[in-house]
mmCIF file with all atom_site columns, C-alpha atoms in Angstrom:
data_model
loop_
_atom_site.group_PDB
_atom_site.id
_atom_site.type_symbol
_atom_site.label_atom_id
_atom_site.label_alt_id
_atom_site.label_comp_id
_atom_site.label_asym_id
_atom_site.label_entity_id
_atom_site.label_seq_id
_atom_site.pdbx_PDB_ins_code
_atom_site.Cartn_x
_atom_site.Cartn_y
_atom_site.Cartn_z
_atom_site.occupancy
_atom_site.B_iso_or_equiv
_atom_site.pdbx_formal_charge
_atom_site.auth_seq_id
_atom_site.auth_comp_id
_atom_site.auth_asym_id
_atom_site.auth_atom_id
_atom_site.pdbx_PDB_model_num
ATOM 1   C CA . UNK A 1 1   ? 109.985 -39.113 8.331   1.00 0.00 ? 105 UNK A CA 1
ATOM 2   C CA . UNK A 1 2   ? 111.374 -38.911 4.810   1.00 0.00 ? 106 UNK A CA 1
ATOM 3   C CA . UNK A 1 3   ? 110.990 -35.631 2.960   1.00 0.00 ? 107 UNK A CA 1
ATOM 4   C CA . UNK A 1 4   ? 111.048 -35.994 -0.821  1.00 0.00 ? 108 UNK A CA 1
ATOM 5   C CA . UNK A 1 5   ? 111.509 -32.938 -3.027  1.00 0.00 ? 109 UNK A CA 1
ATOM 6   C CA . UNK A 1 6   ? 111.005 -32.937 -6.779  1.00 0.00 ? 110 UNK A CA 1
ATOM 7   C CA . UNK A 1 7   ? 110.809 -29.176 -7.206  1.00 0.00 ? 111 UNK A CA 1
ATOM 8   C CA . UNK A 1 8   ? 114.013 -27.226 -6.672  1.00 0.00 ? 112 UNK A CA 1
ATOM 9   C CA . UNK A 1 9   ? 114.134 -23.651 -5.431  1.00 0.00 ? 113 UNK A CA 1
ATOM 10  C CA . UNK A 1 10  ? 115.946 -22.423 -8.539  1.00 0.00 ? 114 UNK A CA 1
ATOM 11  C CA . UNK A 1 11  ? 115.170 -23.052 -12.198 1.00 0.00 ? 115 UNK A CA 1
ATOM 12  C CA . UNK A 1 12  ? 117.992 -23.901 -14.594 1.00 0.00 ? 116 UNK A CA 1
ATOM 13  C CA . UNK A 1 13  ? 117.893 -21.076 -17.129 1.00 0.00 ? 117 UNK A CA 1
ATOM 14  C CA . UNK A 1 14  ? 120.064 -20.152 -20.086 1.00 0.00 ? 118 UNK A CA 1
ATOM 15  C CA . UNK A 1 15  ? 121.621 -17.340 -18.074 1.00 0.00 ? 119 UNK A CA 1
ATOM 16  C CA . UNK A 1 16  ? 122.498 -19.613 -15.152 1.00 0.00 ? 120 UNK A CA 1
ATOM 17  C CA . UNK A 1 17  ? 124.047 -22.290 -17.354 1.00 0.00 ? 121 UNK A CA 1
ATOM 18  C CA . UNK A 1 18  ? 126.094 -19.719 -19.268 1.00 0.00 ? 122 UNK A CA 1
ATOM 19  C CA . UNK A 1 19  ? 127.398 -18.376 -15.958 1.00 0.00 ? 123 UNK A CA 1
ATOM 20  C CA . UNK A 1 20  ? 128.954 -21.802 -15.264 1.00 0.00 ? 124 UNK A CA 1
ATOM 21  C CA . UNK A 1 21  ? 131.248 -21.586 -18.301 1.00 0.00 ? 125 UNK A CA 1
ATOM 22  C CA . UNK A 1 22  ? 134.727 -20.535 -17.149 1.00 0.00 ? 126 UNK A CA 1
ATOM 23  C CA . UNK A 1 23  ? 136.491 -17.542 -18.660 1.00 0.00 ? 127 UNK A CA 1
ATOM 24  C CA . UNK A 1 24  ? 135.060 -14.597 -20.561 1.00 0.00 ? 128 UNK A CA 1
ATOM 25  C CA . UNK A 1 25  ? 133.740 -16.406 -23.612 1.00 0.00 ? 129 UNK A CA 1
ATOM 26  C CA . UNK A 1 26  ? 130.363 -17.627 -22.341 1.00 0.00 ? 130 UNK A CA 1
ATOM 27  C CA . UNK A 1 27  ? 128.518 -15.507 -24.936 1.00 0.00 ? 131 UNK A CA 1
ATOM 28  C CA . UNK A 1 28  ? 130.064 -17.662 -27.684 1.00 0.00 ? 132 UNK A CA 1
ATOM 29  C CA . UNK A 1 29  ? 127.955 -20.595 -26.510 1.00 0.00 ? 133 UNK A CA 1
ATOM 30  C CA . UNK A 1 30  ? 124.546 -18.931 -26.272 1.00 0.00 ? 134 UNK A CA 1
ATOM 31  C CA . UNK A 1 31  ? 123.186 -20.840 -29.277 1.00 0.00 ? 135 UNK A CA 1
ATOM 32  C CA . UNK A 1 32  ? 124.475 -24.163 -27.947 1.00 0.00 ? 136 UNK A CA 1
ATOM 33  C CA . UNK A 1 33  ? 122.926 -23.570 -24.511 1.00 0.00 ? 137 UNK A CA 1
ATOM 34  C CA . UNK A 1 34  ? 119.639 -22.546 -26.098 1.00 0.00 ? 138 UNK A CA 1
ATOM 35  C CA . UNK A 1 35  ? 119.693 -25.685 -28.266 1.00 0.00 ? 139 UNK A CA 1
ATOM 36  C CA . UNK A 1 36  ? 120.407 -27.928 -25.271 1.00 0.00 ? 140 UNK A CA 1
ATOM 37  C CA . UNK A 1 37  ? 117.641 -26.458 -23.118 1.00 0.00 ? 141 UNK A CA 1
ATOM 38  C CA . UNK A 1 38  ? 115.146 -26.707 -25.984 1.00 0.00 ? 142 UNK A CA 1
ATOM 39  C CA . UNK A 1 39  ? 115.995 -30.381 -26.472 1.00 0.00 ? 143 UNK A CA 1
ATOM 40  C CA . UNK A 1 40  ? 115.656 -31.010 -22.736 1.00 0.00 ? 144 UNK A CA 1
ATOM 41  C CA . UNK A 1 41  ? 112.250 -29.342 -22.668 1.00 0.00 ? 145 UNK A CA 1
ATOM 42  C CA . UNK A 1 42  ? 111.052 -31.333 -25.662 1.00 0.00 ? 146 UNK A CA 1
ATOM 43  C CA . UNK A 1 43  ? 112.291 -34.587 -24.104 1.00 0.00 ? 147 UNK A CA 1
ATOM 44  C CA . UNK A 1 44  ? 110.807 -33.683 -20.692 1.00 0.00 ? 148 UNK A CA 1
ATOM 45  C CA . UNK A 1 45  ? 114.072 -34.864 -19.140 1.00 0.00 ? 149 UNK A CA 1
ATOM 46  C CA . UNK A 1 46  ? 114.591 -32.332 -16.346 1.00 0.00 ? 150 UNK A CA 1
ATOM 47  C CA . UNK A 1 47  ? 113.503 -34.111 -13.172 1.00 0.00 ? 151 UNK A CA 1
ATOM 48  C CA . UNK A 1 48  ? 116.163 -33.612 -10.463 1.00 0.00 ? 152 UNK A CA 1
ATOM 49  C CA . UNK A 1 49  ? 115.061 -34.772 -7.046  1.00 0.00 ? 153 UNK A CA 1
ATOM 50  C CA . UNK A 1 50  ? 116.209 -34.977 -3.450  1.00 0.00 ? 154 UNK A CA 1
ATOM 51  C CA . UNK A 1 51  ? 115.276 -36.840 -0.293  1.00 0.00 ? 155 UNK A CA 1
ATOM 52  C CA . UNK A 1 52  ? 116.397 -36.327 3.290   1.00 0.00 ? 156 UNK A CA 1
ATOM 53  C CA . UNK A 1 53  ? 115.424 -37.219 6.814   1.00 0.00 ? 157 UNK A CA 1
ATOM 54  C CA . UNK A 1 54  ? 116.317 -36.348 10.395  1.00 0.00 ? 158 UNK A CA 1
ATOM 55  C CA . UNK A 1 55  ? 117.969 -38.955 12.624  1.00 0.00 ? 159 UNK A CA 1
ATOM 56  C CA . UNK A 1 56  ? 119.313 -38.895 16.158  1.00 0.00 ? 160 UNK A CA 1
ATOM 57  C CA . UNK A 1 57  ? 122.825 -40.161 16.823  1.00 0.00 ? 161 UNK A CA 1
ATOM 58  C CA . UNK A 1 58  ? 123.059 -43.062 19.248  1.00 0.00 ? 162 UNK A CA 1
ATOM 59  C CA . UNK A 1 59  ? 126.850 -43.004 19.353  1.00 0.00 ? 163 UNK A CA 1
ATOM 60  C CA . UNK A 1 60  ? 129.772 -40.888 18.092  1.00 0.00 ? 164 UNK A CA 1
ATOM 61  C CA . UNK A 1 61  ? 133.512 -41.229 18.586  1.00 0.00 ? 165 UNK A CA 1
ATOM 62  C CA . UNK A 1 62  ? 136.709 -40.252 16.767  1.00 0.00 ? 166 UNK A CA 1
ATOM 63  C CA . UNK A 1 63  ? 136.123 -42.533 13.810  1.00 0.00 ? 167 UNK A CA 1
ATOM 64  C CA . UNK A 1 64  ? 132.436 -43.192 13.270  1.00 0.00 ? 168 UNK A CA 1
ATOM 65  C CA . UNK A 1 65  ? 128.841 -42.430 14.197  1.00 0.00 ? 169 UNK A CA 1
ATOM 66  C CA . UNK A 1 66  ? 125.910 -44.755 14.699  1.00 0.00 ? 170 UNK A CA 1
ATOM 67  C CA . UNK A 1 67  ? 122.156 -44.322 14.424  1.00 0.00 ? 171 UNK A CA 1
ATOM 68  C CA . UNK A 1 68  ? 119.477 -47.009 14.320  1.00 0.00 ? 172 UNK A CA 1
ATOM 69  C CA . UNK A 1 69  ? 122.139 -49.741 14.137  1.00 0.00 ? 173 UNK A CA 1
ATOM 70  C CA . UNK A 1 70  ? 123.684 -48.119 11.048  1.00 0.00 ? 174 UNK A CA 1
ATOM 71  C CA . UNK A 1 71  ? 127.348 -47.164 11.429  1.00 0.00 ? 175 UNK A CA 1
ATOM 72  C CA . UNK A 1 72  ? 129.066 -44.607 9.185   1.00 0.00 ? 176 UNK A CA 1
ATOM 73  C CA . UNK A 1 73  ? 132.788 -43.985 9.273   1.00 0.00 ? 177 UNK A CA 1
ATOM 74  C CA . UNK A 1 74  ? 133.979 -40.378 9.007   1.00 0.00 ? 178 UNK A CA 1
ATOM 75  C CA . UNK A 1 75  ? 136.522 -38.771 11.296  1.00 0.00 ? 179 UNK A CA 1
ATOM 76  C CA . UNK A 1 76  ? 135.349 -35.267 10.352  1.00 0.00 ? 180 UNK A CA 1
ATOM 77  C CA . UNK A 1 77  ? 131.741 -36.139 11.047  1.00 0.00 ? 181 UNK A CA 1
ATOM 78  C CA . UNK A 1 78  ? 132.414 -38.006 14.284  1.00 0.00 ? 182 UNK A CA 1
ATOM 79  C CA . UNK A 1 79  ? 134.692 -35.298 15.669  1.00 0.00 ? 183 UNK A CA 1
ATOM 80  C CA . UNK A 1 80  ? 131.983 -32.647 15.252  1.00 0.00 ? 184 UNK A CA 1
ATOM 81  C CA . UNK A 1 81  ? 128.980 -34.609 16.524  1.00 0.00 ? 185 UNK A CA 1
ATOM 82  C CA . UNK A 1 82  ? 127.893 -36.192 19.784  1.00 0.00 ? 186 UNK A CA 1
ATOM 83  C CA . UNK A 1 83  ? 125.366 -38.765 20.908  1.00 0.00 ? 187 UNK A CA 1
ATOM 84  C CA . UNK A 1 84  ? 121.895 -37.214 20.875  1.00 0.00 ? 188 UNK A CA 1
ATOM 85  C CA . UNK A 1 85  ? 122.668 -34.749 18.052  1.00 0.00 ? 189 UNK A CA 1
ATOM 86  C CA . UNK A 1 86  ? 120.318 -34.434 15.078  1.00 0.00 ? 190 UNK A CA 1
ATOM 87  C CA . UNK A 1 87  ? 121.867 -35.145 11.674  1.00 0.00 ? 191 UNK A CA 1
ATOM 88  C CA . UNK A 1 88  ? 120.406 -35.075 8.173   1.00 0.00 ? 192 UNK A CA 1
ATOM 89  C CA . UNK A 1 89  ? 121.343 -37.772 5.649   1.00 0.00 ? 193 UNK A CA 1
ATOM 90  C CA . UNK A 1 90  ? 120.309 -36.836 2.132   1.00 0.00 ? 194 UNK A CA 1
ATOM 91  C CA . UNK A 1 91  ? 120.399 -38.061 -1.448  1.00 0.00 ? 195 UNK A CA 1
ATOM 92  C CA . UNK A 1 92  ? 120.311 -35.840 -4.537  1.00 0.00 ? 196 UNK A CA 1
ATOM 93  C CA . UNK A 1 93  ? 120.054 -36.993 -8.155  1.00 0.00 ? 197 UNK A CA 1
ATOM 94  C CA . UNK A 1 94  ? 119.539 -35.608 -11.655 1.00 0.00 ? 198 UNK A CA 1
ATOM 95  C CA . UNK A 1 95  ? 117.142 -38.474 -12.298 1.00 0.00 ? 199 UNK A CA 1
ATOM 96  C CA . UNK A 1 96  ? 117.048 -41.337 -14.792 1.00 0.00 ? 200 UNK A CA 1
ATOM 97  C CA . UNK A 1 97  ? 115.562 -39.233 -17.587 1.00 0.00 ? 201 UNK A CA 1
ATOM 98  C CA . UNK A 1 98  ? 118.365 -36.671 -17.597 1.00 0.00 ? 202 UNK A CA 1
ATOM 99  C CA . UNK A 1 99  ? 121.010 -39.373 -17.283 1.00 0.00 ? 203 UNK A CA 1
ATOM 100 C CA . UNK A 1 100 ? 119.567 -41.221 -20.290 1.00 0.00 ? 204 UNK A CA 1
ATOM 101 C CA . UNK A 1 101 ? 119.286 -37.989 -22.300 1.00 0.00 ? 205 UNK A CA 1
ATOM 102 C CA . UNK A 1 102 ? 122.974 -37.237 -21.682 1.00 0.00 ? 206 UNK A CA 1
ATOM 103 C CA . UNK A 1 103 ? 123.983 -40.701 -22.938 1.00 0.00 ? 207 UNK A CA 1
ATOM 104 C CA . UNK A 1 104 ? 122.285 -40.030 -26.294 1.00 0.00 ? 208 UNK A CA 1
ATOM 105 C CA . UNK A 1 105 ? 124.123 -36.777 -27.045 1.00 0.00 ? 209 UNK A CA 1
ATOM 106 C CA . UNK A 1 106 ? 126.696 -37.053 -29.833 1.00 0.00 ? 210 UNK A CA 1
ATOM 107 C CA . UNK A 1 107 ? 127.700 -33.384 -30.053 1.00 0.00 ? 211 UNK A CA 1
ATOM 108 C CA . UNK A 1 108 ? 130.857 -32.779 -27.934 1.00 0.00 ? 212 UNK A CA 1
ATOM 109 C CA . UNK A 1 109 ? 129.849 -29.215 -27.033 1.00 0.00 ? 213 UNK A CA 1
ATOM 110 C CA . UNK A 1 110 ? 126.350 -30.230 -25.965 1.00 0.00 ? 214 UNK A CA 1
ATOM 111 C CA . UNK A 1 111 ? 127.831 -33.090 -23.926 1.00 0.00 ? 215 UNK A CA 1
ATOM 112 C CA . UNK A 1 112 ? 130.177 -30.607 -22.228 1.00 0.00 ? 216 UNK A CA 1
ATOM 113 C CA . UNK A 1 113 ? 127.306 -28.254 -21.416 1.00 0.00 ? 217 UNK A CA 1
ATOM 114 C CA . UNK A 1 114 ? 125.151 -31.178 -20.282 1.00 0.00 ? 218 UNK A CA 1
ATOM 115 C CA . UNK A 1 115 ? 127.800 -32.129 -17.717 1.00 0.00 ? 219 UNK A CA 1
ATOM 116 C CA . UNK A 1 116 ? 127.731 -28.569 -16.366 1.00 0.00 ? 220 UNK A CA 1
ATOM 117 C CA . UNK A 1 117 ? 123.944 -28.628 -16.283 1.00 0.00 ? 221 UNK A CA 1
ATOM 118 C CA . UNK A 1 118 ? 123.825 -31.874 -14.313 1.00 0.00 ? 222 UNK A CA 1
ATOM 119 C CA . UNK A 1 119 ? 126.335 -30.578 -11.772 1.00 0.00 ? 223 UNK A CA 1
ATOM 120 C CA . UNK A 1 120 ? 124.212 -27.439 -11.441 1.00 0.00 ? 224 UNK A CA 1
ATOM 121 C CA . UNK A 1 121 ? 121.127 -29.584 -10.823 1.00 0.00 ? 225 UNK A CA 1
ATOM 122 C CA . UNK A 1 122 ? 122.924 -31.507 -8.079  1.00 0.00 ? 226 UNK A CA 1
ATOM 123 C CA . UNK A 1 123 ? 124.100 -28.283 -6.434  1.00 0.00 ? 227 UNK A CA 1
ATOM 124 C CA . UNK A 1 124 ? 120.594 -26.835 -6.554  1.00 0.00 ? 228 UNK A CA 1
ATOM 125 C CA . UNK A 1 125 ? 119.131 -29.988 -5.011  1.00 0.00 ? 229 UNK A CA 1
ATOM 126 C CA . UNK A 1 126 ? 121.679 -29.976 -2.198  1.00 0.00 ? 230 UNK A CA 1
ATOM 127 C CA . UNK A 1 127 ? 121.086 -26.300 -1.442  1.00 0.00 ? 231 UNK A CA 1
ATOM 128 C CA . UNK A 1 128 ? 117.328 -26.856 -1.524  1.00 0.00 ? 232 UNK A CA 1
ATOM 129 C CA . UNK A 1 129 ? 117.748 -29.549 1.146   1.00 0.00 ? 233 UNK A CA 1
ATOM 130 C CA . UNK A 1 130 ? 119.977 -27.245 3.219   1.00 0.00 ? 234 UNK A CA 1
ATOM 131 C CA . UNK A 1 131 ? 117.431 -24.442 2.957   1.00 0.00 ? 235 UNK A CA 1
ATOM 132 C CA . UNK A 1 132 ? 114.627 -26.700 4.149   1.00 0.00 ? 236 UNK A CA 1
ATOM 133 C CA . UNK A 1 133 ? 116.694 -27.787 7.155   1.00 0.00 ? 237 UNK A CA 1
ATOM 134 C CA . UNK A 1 134 ? 117.625 -24.273 8.280   1.00 0.00 ? 238 UNK A CA 1
ATOM 135 C CA . UNK A 1 135 ? 114.028 -23.084 7.982   1.00 0.00 ? 239 UNK A CA 1
ATOM 136 C CA . UNK A 1 136 ? 113.327 -25.184 11.055  1.00 0.00 ? 240 UNK A CA 1
ATOM 137 C CA . UNK A 1 137 ? 116.537 -24.129 12.816  1.00 0.00 ? 241 UNK A CA 1
ATOM 138 C CA . UNK A 1 138 ? 117.146 -20.439 11.998  1.00 0.00 ? 242 UNK A CA 1
ATOM 139 C CA . UNK A 1 139 ? 120.505 -19.007 12.932  1.00 0.00 ? 243 UNK A CA 1
ATOM 140 C CA . UNK A 1 140 ? 122.289 -22.373 13.008  1.00 0.00 ? 244 UNK A CA 1
ATOM 141 C CA . UNK A 1 141 ? 125.431 -23.165 10.998  1.00 0.00 ? 245 UNK A CA 1
ATOM 142 C CA . UNK A 1 142 ? 125.499 -26.148 8.681   1.00 0.00 ? 246 UNK A CA 1
ATOM 143 C CA . UNK A 1 143 ? 128.395 -28.444 7.956   1.00 0.00 ? 247 UNK A CA 1
ATOM 144 C CA . UNK A 1 144 ? 128.477 -31.175 5.318   1.00 0.00 ? 248 UNK A CA 1
ATOM 145 C CA . UNK A 1 145 ? 130.251 -34.463 4.689   1.00 0.00 ? 249 UNK A CA 1
ATOM 146 C CA . UNK A 1 146 ? 130.032 -36.127 1.266   1.00 0.00 ? 250 UNK A CA 1
ATOM 147 C CA . UNK A 1 147 ? 131.426 -39.642 0.782   1.00 0.00 ? 251 UNK A CA 1
ATOM 148 C CA . UNK A 1 148 ? 134.287 -39.953 -1.666  1.00 0.00 ? 252 UNK A CA 1
ATOM 149 C CA . UNK A 1 149 ? 137.177 -38.238 0.110   1.00 0.00 ? 253 UNK A CA 1
ATOM 150 C CA . UNK A 1 150 ? 139.944 -40.574 1.242   1.00 0.00 ? 254 UNK A CA 1
ATOM 151 C CA . UNK A 1 151 ? 140.637 -40.344 4.947   1.00 0.00 ? 255 UNK A CA 1
ATOM 152 C CA . UNK A 1 152 ? 137.531 -38.237 5.619   1.00 0.00 ? 256 UNK A CA 1
ATOM 153 C CA . UNK A 1 153 ? 134.589 -40.274 4.362   1.00 0.00 ? 257 UNK A CA 1
ATOM 154 C CA . UNK A 1 154 ? 135.090 -43.161 1.950   1.00 0.00 ? 258 UNK A CA 1
ATOM 155 C CA . UNK A 1 155 ? 132.780 -43.748 -1.019  1.00 0.00 ? 259 UNK A CA 1
ATOM 156 C CA . UNK A 1 156 ? 131.626 -47.047 0.477   1.00 0.00 ? 260 UNK A CA 1
ATOM 157 C CA . UNK A 1 157 ? 129.915 -45.086 3.288   1.00 0.00 ? 261 UNK A CA 1
ATOM 158 C CA . UNK A 1 158 ? 127.181 -44.113 0.819   1.00 0.00 ? 262 UNK A CA 1
ATOM 159 C CA . UNK A 1 159 ? 125.483 -47.432 1.569   1.00 0.00 ? 263 UNK A CA 1
ATOM 160 C CA . UNK A 1 160 ? 125.145 -46.482 5.241   1.00 0.00 ? 264 UNK A CA 1
ATOM 161 C CA . UNK A 1 161 ? 123.628 -43.100 4.364   1.00 0.00 ? 265 UNK A CA 1
ATOM 162 C CA . UNK A 1 162 ? 121.102 -44.807 2.084   1.00 0.00 ? 266 UNK A CA 1
ATOM 163 C CA . UNK A 1 163 ? 120.205 -47.207 4.913   1.00 0.00 ? 267 UNK A CA 1
ATOM 164 C CA . UNK A 1 164 ? 119.339 -44.202 7.086   1.00 0.00 ? 268 UNK A CA 1
ATOM 165 C CA . UNK A 1 165 ? 117.110 -42.972 4.248   1.00 0.00 ? 269 UNK A CA 1
ATOM 166 C CA . UNK A 1 166 ? 115.190 -46.291 4.332   1.00 0.00 ? 270 UNK A CA 1
ATOM 167 C CA . UNK A 1 167 ? 113.376 -46.494 0.969   1.00 0.00 ? 271 UNK A CA 1
ATOM 168 C CA . UNK A 1 168 ? 114.449 -43.001 -0.108  1.00 0.00 ? 272 UNK A CA 1
ATOM 169 C CA . UNK A 1 169 ? 116.823 -44.216 -2.832  1.00 0.00 ? 273 UNK A CA 1
ATOM 170 C CA . UNK A 1 170 ? 114.195 -46.539 -4.264  1.00 0.00 ? 274 UNK A CA 1
ATOM 171 C CA . UNK A 1 171 ? 111.645 -43.714 -4.346  1.00 0.00 ? 275 UNK A CA 1
ATOM 172 C CA . UNK A 1 172 ? 114.038 -41.628 -6.486  1.00 0.00 ? 276 UNK A CA 1
ATOM 173 C CA . UNK A 1 173 ? 115.087 -44.522 -8.710  1.00 0.00 ? 277 UNK A CA 1
ATOM 174 C CA . UNK A 1 174 ? 118.667 -44.599 -7.398  1.00 0.00 ? 278 UNK A CA 1
ATOM 175 C CA . UNK A 1 175 ? 120.659 -47.815 -6.886  1.00 0.00 ? 279 UNK A CA 1
ATOM 176 C CA . UNK A 1 176 ? 124.004 -48.408 -5.152  1.00 0.00 ? 280 UNK A CA 1
ATOM 177 C CA . UNK A 1 177 ? 126.639 -50.998 -6.078  1.00 0.00 ? 281 UNK A CA 1
ATOM 178 C CA . UNK A 1 178 ? 128.644 -53.129 -3.660  1.00 0.00 ? 282 UNK A CA 1
ATOM 179 C CA . UNK A 1 179 ? 131.532 -50.652 -4.019  1.00 0.00 ? 283 UNK A CA 1
ATOM 180 C CA . UNK A 1 180 ? 129.347 -47.648 -3.234  1.00 0.00 ? 284 UNK A CA 1
ATOM 181 C CA . UNK A 1 181 ? 128.787 -46.281 -6.746  1.00 0.00 ? 285 UNK A CA 1
ATOM 182 C CA . UNK A 1 182 ? 125.380 -44.754 -7.424  1.00 0.00 ? 286 UNK A CA 1
ATOM 183 C CA . UNK A 1 183 ? 123.200 -45.094 -10.529 1.00 0.00 ? 287 UNK A CA 1
ATOM 184 C CA . UNK A 1 184 ? 122.288 -42.687 -12.164 1.00 0.00 ? 288 UNK A CA 1
ATOM 185 C CA . UNK A 1 185 ? 125.918 -41.558 -12.107 1.00 0.00 ? 289 UNK A CA 1
ATOM 186 C CA . UNK A 1 186 ? 125.029 -37.938 -11.381 1.00 0.00 ? 290 UNK A CA 1
ATOM 187 C CA . UNK A 1 187 ? 123.728 -38.714 -7.910  1.00 0.00 ? 291 UNK A CA 1
ATOM 188 C CA . UNK A 1 188 ? 125.274 -37.986 -4.543  1.00 0.00 ? 292 UNK A CA 1
ATOM 189 C CA . UNK A 1 189 ? 124.709 -38.604 -0.867  1.00 0.00 ? 293 UNK A CA 1
ATOM 190 C CA . UNK A 1 190 ? 125.637 -36.234 1.944   1.00 0.00 ? 294 UNK A CA 1
ATOM 191 C CA . UNK A 1 191 ? 125.346 -35.835 5.691   1.00 0.00 ? 295 UNK A CA 1
ATOM 192 C CA . UNK A 1 192 ? 124.421 -32.388 6.937   1.00 0.00 ? 296 UNK A CA 1
ATOM 193 C CA . UNK A 1 193 ? 124.678 -31.366 10.564  1.00 0.00 ? 297 UNK A CA 1
ATOM 194 C CA . UNK A 1 194 ? 124.921 -28.287 12.744  1.00 0.00 ? 298 UNK A CA 1
ATOM 195 C CA . UNK A 1 195 ? 128.288 -27.096 13.981  1.00 0.00 ? 299 UNK A CA 1
ATOM 196 C CA . UNK A 1 196 ? 129.857 -23.946 15.384  1.00 0.00 ? 300 UNK A CA 1
ATOM 197 C CA . UNK A 1 197 ? 132.484 -24.338 12.648  1.00 0.00 ? 301 UNK A CA 1
ATOM 198 C CA . UNK A 1 198 ? 129.953 -24.599 9.832   1.00 0.00 ? 302 UNK A CA 1
ATOM 199 C CA . UNK A 1 199 ? 128.743 -22.223 7.145   1.00 0.00 ? 303 UNK A CA 1
ATOM 200 C CA . UNK A 1 200 ? 126.403 -19.313 7.784   1.00 0.00 ? 304 UNK A CA 1
ATOM 201 C CA . UNK A 1 201 ? 123.355 -20.138 5.717   1.00 0.00 ? 305 UNK A CA 1
ATOM 202 C CA . UNK A 1 202 ? 120.675 -17.668 4.738   1.00 0.00 ? 306 UNK A CA 1
ATOM 203 C CA . UNK A 1 203 ? 117.074 -18.441 3.879   1.00 0.00 ? 307 UNK A CA 1
ATOM 204 C CA . UNK A 1 204 ? 117.016 -16.499 0.619   1.00 0.00 ? 308 UNK A CA 1
ATOM 205 C CA . UNK A 1 205 ? 119.639 -17.461 -1.958  1.00 0.00 ? 309 UNK A CA 1
ATOM 206 C CA . UNK A 1 206 ? 118.351 -15.547 -4.956  1.00 0.00 ? 310 UNK A CA 1
ATOM 207 C CA . UNK A 1 207 ? 121.765 -14.229 -5.936  1.00 0.00 ? 311 UNK A CA 1
ATOM 208 C CA . UNK A 1 208 ? 123.791 -16.773 -7.896  1.00 0.00 ? 312 UNK A CA 1
ATOM 209 C CA . UNK A 1 209 ? 127.065 -15.599 -6.364  1.00 0.00 ? 313 UNK A CA 1
ATOM 210 C CA . UNK A 1 210 ? 125.650 -16.156 -2.863  1.00 0.00 ? 314 UNK A CA 1
ATOM 211 C CA . UNK A 1 211 ? 124.544 -19.681 -3.739  1.00 0.00 ? 315 UNK A CA 1
ATOM 212 C CA . UNK A 1 212 ? 127.953 -20.533 -5.195  1.00 0.00 ? 316 UNK A CA 1
ATOM 213 C CA . UNK A 1 213 ? 129.708 -19.040 -2.158  1.00 0.00 ? 317 UNK A CA 1
ATOM 214 C CA . UNK A 1 214 ? 127.603 -21.074 0.246   1.00 0.00 ? 318 UNK A CA 1
ATOM 215 C CA . UNK A 1 215 ? 128.068 -24.316 -1.656  1.00 0.00 ? 319 UNK A CA 1
ATOM 216 C CA . UNK A 1 216 ? 131.815 -23.687 -1.851  1.00 0.00 ? 320 UNK A CA 1
ATOM 217 C CA . UNK A 1 217 ? 131.989 -22.944 1.868   1.00 0.00 ? 321 UNK A CA 1
ATOM 218 C CA . UNK A 1 218 ? 130.074 -26.112 2.747   1.00 0.00 ? 322 UNK A CA 1
ATOM 219 C CA . UNK A 1 219 ? 132.506 -28.129 0.617   1.00 0.00 ? 323 UNK A CA 1
ATOM 220 C CA . UNK A 1 220 ? 135.550 -26.422 2.153   1.00 0.00 ? 324 UNK A CA 1
ATOM 221 C CA . UNK A 1 221 ? 134.226 -27.185 5.624   1.00 0.00 ? 325 UNK A CA 1
ATOM 222 C CA . UNK A 1 222 ? 133.855 -30.831 4.624   1.00 0.00 ? 326 UNK A CA 1
ATOM 223 C CA . UNK A 1 223 ? 137.433 -30.977 3.344   1.00 0.00 ? 327 UNK A CA 1
ATOM 224 C CA . UNK A 1 224 ? 136.474 -31.405 -0.321  1.00 0.00 ? 328 UNK A CA 1
ATOM 225 C CA . UNK A 1 225 ? 138.211 -28.289 -1.666  1.00 0.00 ? 329 UNK A CA 1
#
């Protein structure tokens, strides 16, 4: 059964967005961040969302996995999973409203901060999905594969993940092209699964550093970093 989430476990605040700015000069951009968040509130554009489901693998070998007649190629994924394992395809997106808002910005600094904000929204959505999964399987380690890494999981595999989500993409207003590109552009698919080599996830990620560490570790495990 699909699980759709339109409320993330962390709110995007001025403090959190400032913490994303590299270096020691974040305080120089306080007014810009405040301006951006005020505009977003006025436009009612902040609607990130996520959808995921649980599927059982019918087949797994060194190059691909298959479930419900949908085949997805990923050597990393296939080498860590076996027939009968539970896996969790998911889709996260900033939403059409935020994507359209970003396209209207003509201030370079606000556009720069908007890009950081949308990446933060995607990270929060992905971690919210991960948290929901581990609530039902405490003590397990999660591993993640995201399409878009050559030799590990090609971008074209996003279509297979969306097939496993049935009408999940449509429910979030996300479309996929023949080449695997998603619209809105700040959208991403992923496959999460349990593995002895995965990341230790906790059920309470209130500390920003802990959330960033976990997301980084999940990406390292997937070969993205």
